[in-house]
Amino acid sequence: MRQTFDETTSPSFGATHLPLIRSAMAEQGMDGFLIPHEDEHQNEYLPAANDRLAWATGFTGSAGAAVVLRDAAAIFVDGRYALQVRDQVDGAVFEIRDLVEGGVPAYLREAAQPGWVIGYDARLHSPEALERLRGAAAKAGAALKAVDVNPLDQAWGDARPAQPTAPVVPHPLQYAGEDSASKRARIGAALSEQGAEAAVLTSPASIAWLFNIRGGDVIRSPLPLAQAILNADGTARLFLDPAKLTADLPAWLGNQVRLETPADLENALAEMKGRPVLVDPAQSAAWYVEALKADGAQIVEAPDPCALPRACKNAVEIEGARRAHVRDGAALTRFLHWVATEAQESLPDEIEVVGKLESFREASGALKDLSFDTIAGAGANGAIVHYHPSRRLNRKTERGSLLLVDSGAQYLDGTTDVTRTMAIGEPSLEMRERFTLVLKGHLALARVRFPVGTTGPALDTVARAPMWAAGLDYDHGTGHGVGSYLGVHEGPQRIAKIPNAVALAPGMIVSNEPGYYKAGAYGIRIETLQVVTEATPIPGGERPMLGFETLTLAPIDRRLVERELLTGEERAQLDAYHARVLAAVGPLVPAEVAAWLEEACVPI
Amino acid sequence: MRQTFDETTSPSFGATHLPLIRSAMAEQGMDGFLIPHEDEHQNEYLPAANDRLAWATGFTGSAGAAVVLRDAAAIFVDGRYALQVRDQVDGAVFEIRDLVEGGVPAYLREAAQPGWVIGYDARLHSPEALERLRGAAAKAGAALKAVDVNPLDQAWGDARPAQPTAPVVPHPLQYAGEDSASKRARIGAALSEQGAEAAVLTSPASIAWLFNIRGGDVIRSPLPLAQAILNADGTARLFLDPAKLTADLPAWLGNQVRLETPADLENALAEMKGRPVLVDPAQSAAWYVEALKADGAQIVEAPDPCALPRACKNAVEIEGARRAHVRDGAALTRFLHWVATEAQESLPDEIEVVGKLESFREASGALKDLSFDTIAGAGANGAIVHYHPSRRLNRKTERGSLLLVDSGAQYLDGTTDVTRTMAIGEPSLEMRERFTLVLKGHLALARVRFPVGTTGPALDTVARAPMWAAGLDYDHGTGHGVGSYLGVHEGPQRIAKIPNAVALAPGMIVSNEPGYYKAGAYGIRIETLQVVTEATPIPGGERPMLGFETLTLAPIDRRLVERELLTGEERAQLDAYHARVLAAVGPLVPAEVAAWLEEACVPI
């Protein structure tokens, strides 16, 4: 089984590791040190070797930060992790604070002393993040200073895992849909238009996309950890640990791409002297900008030039996504059938639920990896938005409760991400009513039409309005971008309350995942992936409008739908979706499952 | 009659005035000069003495800019004014360009020559606007330079009207709801929190609000043109032309407010030396910032500290708004009755329509002014969003057409702004269907509930979604803030597609005005004002939600509503609104009108 349930950290980490960090800090003459969650590649998911925050504190969430001072220390997490951090981190060692309200800057203003020197590793912070921290430290009379050697890495020493060296392989054209030379030529031309002669690329997802390669350095995403320099003429330099090279990679990359080692990068940056070079100040570490400046290059600050083209999938990638979702839908349907039948009697625990779903996906023969660790929340655990089952927290399903399962798969032709919420036994009227409200928002966002130029925040409201009308809301975004056999969370577009200026464009794959969470009782989320479709005129309309095509194919639990709360339009939409699921997935599942699916897809 | 229909400019202005401006420019050794629409107070509406753009070009719209170079000149307007500018400006003299797409910066990059000096009047541009222009000029190798004397003002000479000196009067507590000392104390405390010892206020609306005074220097808004310095301790200095002083004003202002003349302002800024002073870099002219910096003050850049408190009306102001809207609703109802009866036979022209409506408002005895020149668009003129009737463009109503009337009034207790669209003769099915789509969006935004923290752009979609679904949209915002016997367009909140980070808060008055425009045929807009109501829990809900109370009271033309396109919820909402209108307004209108109103308010 791919997913594991053992805890990899302990609340004792803080008391054990903090003195080691402080001693390394003191040796370098520093009064404090900043520990971000991010690593050298500003990834969401990290290889074990780079999960510094977890080693220092015990906290394993996907976002956060810590500050270690001479005489105090604090960890910062956002609202999603408010419960988990108390479980994983020793509150006697680390003061627990909110990452968003005040965050690290407020702490520095309060706790730093005049004259103090607070160290940071310039390879781990973006220039934009550092600027905020520098201002806060200055207000306390303290100064930030880049370290030469990361004191945490020194303290970690031999116990630190090795850097991953997973093989890097070609990502064939039948999945990528556009060869790397073509991608490099058009991104190169875009660099020229921005007045840059080259771009420094540090995002593994961008590098994987640009060169049509995939790796395995980061769990759950086929990412190669690497850096690259793309020149405006379409030639490039790729800095990759030789241990990751596979036999056919050099030929695949071609003679326009020079393969080099990470040790060559510093010299390559020095060669930029006097030239305009694009760097993304939100995505790349400050180290790159500082090195380039020191070398005399001219910095062009702009977003990662691969981010938007990567987000807009081409026809081959969209066709792959459709295929991947039919395959995934068959596995999901077998799983939902199991939940609706056997599990209603056997009342499995969450770990069994995760294993069962994984086994159906594995049976497809095409599974490369999960796209993230499955969230299976039984009863009250479903109300913890970023819950993952572990042996210690594992909970049995119970009659009269809900089971929320958020999961996804990595296939060569596409990445999936889907949430279904199912009744175990007889659901209460309140559960059905709230499920139906979530469904109304979900359906509204699936059928919405919108003009070119519309951004995610404008559509976020479409999914929330039915819940707002009932005095309810949910404290997470409504939709994130998804890669094509890449990261399951991908920018630059996002459907959420927080501002995002990127217009939704044809080919972008986004999730549609409104939810409702009743603390201590149950959680509801309905999530499908949908792709932005080309602008088409509407009969009688005057302006071509964009829209969405739903990719995910898995039935929605009809036992949780209060038919009377749906409008005629909503019922027709749900019925049409279920008819699509039945037609696409029915032929791919065993007869017994197909018979159940037919029932599950009967018009509401 | 208050509104006039004579044109105040001519397309010949460009050819006549441009040589005068160029000659004054050349005398100062400049190769170009920037002419913004804005004046010294960054107001939307200008006194005639400050409408420099109109004098230079002939264009009288409420937004725009011009650039005069040695050998070329261009005028910039947004999409609303694309037709009007061609009508008012000589295209042989001024190249006509888009204000938004590229705008002035793109023109400077293209047209300015290396070494050129482009002049600007620092009293007319905000620092934020100047920064963009400065960068664009630099890219062309040209430099911006502040002038000592505005060459356009020199060219205008004796022909320029005098600065207005309308009397400034107290705005009594029965309308303002909070005395000036209390306002000054709390805004002063807010300054301290931001680390400022004082704020320079240059917005006439903020000054009117803070000191509870009203003036008449600007048409359609009771604004006094003035500047002020508010100190953190609540004391203030008000710089006001002595010609505007009325007898009881000094006593009304009290001894915490020092009355000074505009000539004293420069010395007052010099006294700020070494002190932290708040200035709004988006609202105040660059001249203030530059003068303060030259004087050695420490600039605290932050939004105008009065803008948000002014937008959140207190209980007395809201009660006043309700009263004003009942009074205005009675006048409107008499007008709508006239349109629905007599006008169906007499087929009046637009100027008669405007006059009739004004006469009903005047008859209330409480009318201080219109809140803007009435837009009466008959037939195809209704499709021109910012149309105003003039003797030349005046159009007769025709059977089988629509009449769009957007109007408002200034009363001591409140400012109104309302649009109704009415059928003349028998409307077509297409007109009724599109009216009903606009109505669906309007009703959705009137009944929406939303959590604290929600911003205007998140609600904009609520009004547009029904039109988007039909392949339609409109090219203007959905809602603007409205003052309390102040400007009819007031920030900082706004419901529109363009980003706005200000959360809607209880007491804010905003318009709700979706529309549909068929060029060359007809225009539809339905507009009411609504006030954000306090957060209240919803039965069965978990979070207190904000909402809106509709202020405007005037029936919506039922002959334009396609009943079958409305949901049951929408019908009930429309019926409830009409019942409110009938109950509030019915008793205030003549018997014949009341009988008609009863018919007009029958459930749909």
mmCIF file of N, CA and C in Angstrom, chain B residues 193-231:
data_model
loop_
_atom_site.group_PDB
_atom_site.id
_atom_site.type_symbol
_atom_site.label_atom_id
_atom_site.label_comp_id
_atom_site.label_asym_id
_atom_site.label_seq_id
_atom_site.Cartn_x
_atom_site.Cartn_y
_atom_site.Cartn_z
ATOM 1 N N GLU B 193 -3.025 55.904 15.892
ATOM 2 C CA GLU B 193 -2.773 54.467 15.720
ATOM 3 C C GLU B 193 -1.922 54.177 14.497
ATOM 4 N N GLN B 194 -2.047 55.024 13.488
ATOM 5 C CA GLN B 194 -1.253 54.839 12.269
ATOM 6 C C GLN B 194 0.096 55.541 12.356
ATOM 7 N N GLY B 195 0.397 56.081 13.531
ATOM 8 C CA GLY B 195 1.701 56.714 13.708
ATOM 9 C C GLY B 195 1.788 58.108 13.117
ATOM 10 N N ALA B 196 0.641 58.743 12.874
ATOM 11 C CA ALA B 196 0.651 60.097 12.304
ATOM 12 C C ALA B 196 0.203 61.098 13.360
ATOM 13 N N GLU B 197 0.785 62.302 13.313
ATOM 14 C CA GLU B 197 0.362 63.357 14.240
ATOM 15 C C GLU B 197 -0.718 64.230 13.627
ATOM 16 N N ALA B 198 -0.846 64.155 12.305
ATOM 17 C CA ALA B 198 -1.848 64.977 11.622
ATOM 18 C C ALA B 198 -2.129 64.372 10.257
ATOM 19 N N ALA B 199 -3.224 64.822 9.642
ATOM 20 C CA ALA B 199 -3.535 64.418 8.271
ATOM 21 C C ALA B 199 -3.858 65.662 7.470
ATOM 22 N N VAL B 200 -3.395 65.682 6.210
ATOM 23 C CA VAL B 200 -3.790 66.744 5.294
ATOM 24 C C VAL B 200 -4.993 66.229 4.506
ATOM 25 N N LEU B 201 -6.117 66.934 4.614
ATOM 26 C CA LEU B 201 -7.341 66.523 3.931
ATOM 27 C C LEU B 201 -7.587 67.446 2.747
ATOM 28 N N THR B 202 -7.773 66.857 1.581
ATOM 29 C CA THR B 202 -7.982 67.670 0.380
ATOM 30 C C THR B 202 -9.268 67.288 -0.341
ATOM 31 N N SER B 203 -9.967 66.285 0.159
ATOM 32 C CA SER B 203 -11.225 65.878 -0.456
ATOM 33 C C SER B 203 -12.357 66.733 0.118
ATOM 34 N N PRO B 204 -13.046 67.506 -0.743
ATOM 35 C CA PRO B 204 -14.143 68.335 -0.237
ATOM 36 C C PRO B 204 -15.219 67.501 0.473
ATOM 37 N N ALA B 205 -15.456 66.274 0.008
ATOM 38 C CA ALA B 205 -16.474 65.445 0.653
ATOM 39 C C ALA B 205 -16.047 65.089 2.078
ATOM 40 N N SER B 206 -14.768 64.784 2.251
ATOM 41 C CA SER B 206 -14.280 64.461 3.591
ATOM 42 C C SER B 206 -14.349 65.672 4.509
ATOM 43 N N ILE B 207 -14.020 66.823 3.964
ATOM 44 C CA ILE B 207 -14.052 68.053 4.769
ATOM 45 C C ILE B 207 -15.494 68.385 5.156
ATOM 46 N N ALA B 208 -16.409 68.253 4.186
ATOM 47 C CA ALA B 208 -17.831 68.513 4.477
ATOM 48 C C ALA B 208 -18.326 67.582 5.578
ATOM 49 N N TRP B 209 -17.941 66.317 5.488
ATOM 50 C CA TRP B 209 -18.397 65.326 6.469
ATOM 51 C C TRP B 209 -17.788 65.594 7.843
ATOM 52 N N LEU B 210 -16.470 65.848 7.872
ATOM 53 C CA LEU B 210 -15.767 65.957 9.146
ATOM 54 C C LEU B 210 -16.240 67.160 9.946
ATOM 55 N N PHE B 211 -16.474 68.282 9.261
ATOM 56 C CA PHE B 211 -16.836 69.511 9.975
ATOM 57 C C PHE B 211 -18.341 69.754 10.002
ATOM 58 N N ASN B 212 -19.121 68.817 9.436
ATOM 59 C CA ASN B 212 -20.571 69.004 9.342
ATOM 60 C C ASN B 212 -20.923 70.352 8.714
ATOM 61 N N ILE B 213 -20.355 70.548 7.522
ATOM 62 C CA ILE B 213 -20.668 71.750 6.753
ATOM 63 C C ILE B 213 -21.019 71.342 5.318
ATOM 64 N N ARG B 214 -21.742 72.208 4.637
ATOM 65 C CA ARG B 214 -22.031 71.974 3.232
ATOM 66 C C ARG B 214 -21.806 73.267 2.466
ATOM 67 N N GLY B 215 -21.463 73.144 1.168
ATOM 68 C CA GLY B 215 -21.218 74.306 0.337
ATOM 69 C C GLY B 215 -21.940 74.160 -0.983
ATOM 70 N N GLY B 216 -21.468 74.891 -1.992
ATOM 71 C CA GLY B 216 -22.130 74.828 -3.287
ATOM 72 C C GLY B 216 -21.177 75.155 -4.421
ATOM 73 N N ASP B 217 -19.884 74.823 -4.212
ATOM 74 C CA ASP B 217 -18.888 75.203 -5.210
ATOM 75 C C ASP B 217 -18.932 74.319 -6.448
ATOM 76 N N VAL B 218 -19.497 73.132 -6.287
ATOM 77 C CA VAL B 218 -19.526 72.171 -7.387
ATOM 78 C C VAL B 218 -20.984 71.877 -7.707
ATOM 79 N N ILE B 219 -21.329 71.888 -8.972
ATOM 80 C CA ILE B 219 -22.704 71.646 -9.360
ATOM 81 C C ILE B 219 -23.134 70.241 -8.925
ATOM 82 N N ARG B 220 -24.393 70.135 -8.458
ATOM 83 C CA ARG B 220 -25.035 68.843 -8.143
ATOM 84 C C ARG B 220 -24.551 68.192 -6.843
ATOM 85 N N SER B 221 -23.504 68.731 -6.198
ATOM 86 C CA SER B 221 -23.048 68.188 -4.910
ATOM 87 C C SER B 221 -22.844 69.377 -3.984
ATOM 88 N N PRO B 222 -23.290 69.298 -2.744
ATOM 89 C CA PRO B 222 -23.145 70.454 -1.833
ATOM 90 C C PRO B 222 -21.747 70.532 -1.222
ATOM 91 N N LEU B 223 -20.735 70.574 -2.087
ATOM 92 C CA LEU B 223 -19.356 70.498 -1.614
ATOM 93 C C LEU B 223 -18.738 71.878 -1.467
ATOM 94 N N PRO B 224 -18.012 72.110 -0.361
ATOM 95 C CA PRO B 224 -17.195 73.309 -0.240
ATOM 96 C C PRO B 224 -15.781 72.973 -0.702
ATOM 97 N N LEU B 225 -15.240 73.712 -1.652
ATOM 98 C CA LEU B 225 -13.842 73.490 -2.022
ATOM 99 C C LEU B 225 -12.977 74.110 -0.920
ATOM 100 N N ALA B 226 -12.159 73.281 -0.307
ATOM 101 C CA ALA B 226 -11.368 73.724 0.844
ATOM 102 C C ALA B 226 -10.293 72.680 1.114
ATOM 103 N N GLN B 227 -9.364 72.996 1.993
ATOM 104 C CA GLN B 227 -8.416 72.019 2.503
ATOM 105 C C GLN B 227 -8.453 72.083 4.024
ATOM 106 N N ALA B 228 -7.943 71.041 4.651
ATOM 107 C CA ALA B 228 -7.920 71.043 6.111
ATOM 108 C C ALA B 228 -6.732 70.246 6.613
ATOM 109 N N ILE B 229 -6.315 70.554 7.816
ATOM 110 C CA ILE B 229 -5.340 69.716 8.522
ATOM 111 C C ILE B 229 -6.006 69.274 9.810
ATOM 112 N N LEU B 230 -6.115 67.973 9.987
ATOM 113 C CA LEU B 230 -6.675 67.434 11.225
ATOM 114 C C LEU B 230 -5.528 66.932 12.085
ATOM 115 N N ASN B 231 -5.482 67.368 13.336
ATOM 116 C CA ASN B 231 -4.447 66.892 14.247
ATOM 117 C C ASN B 231 -4.950 65.687 15.034
#
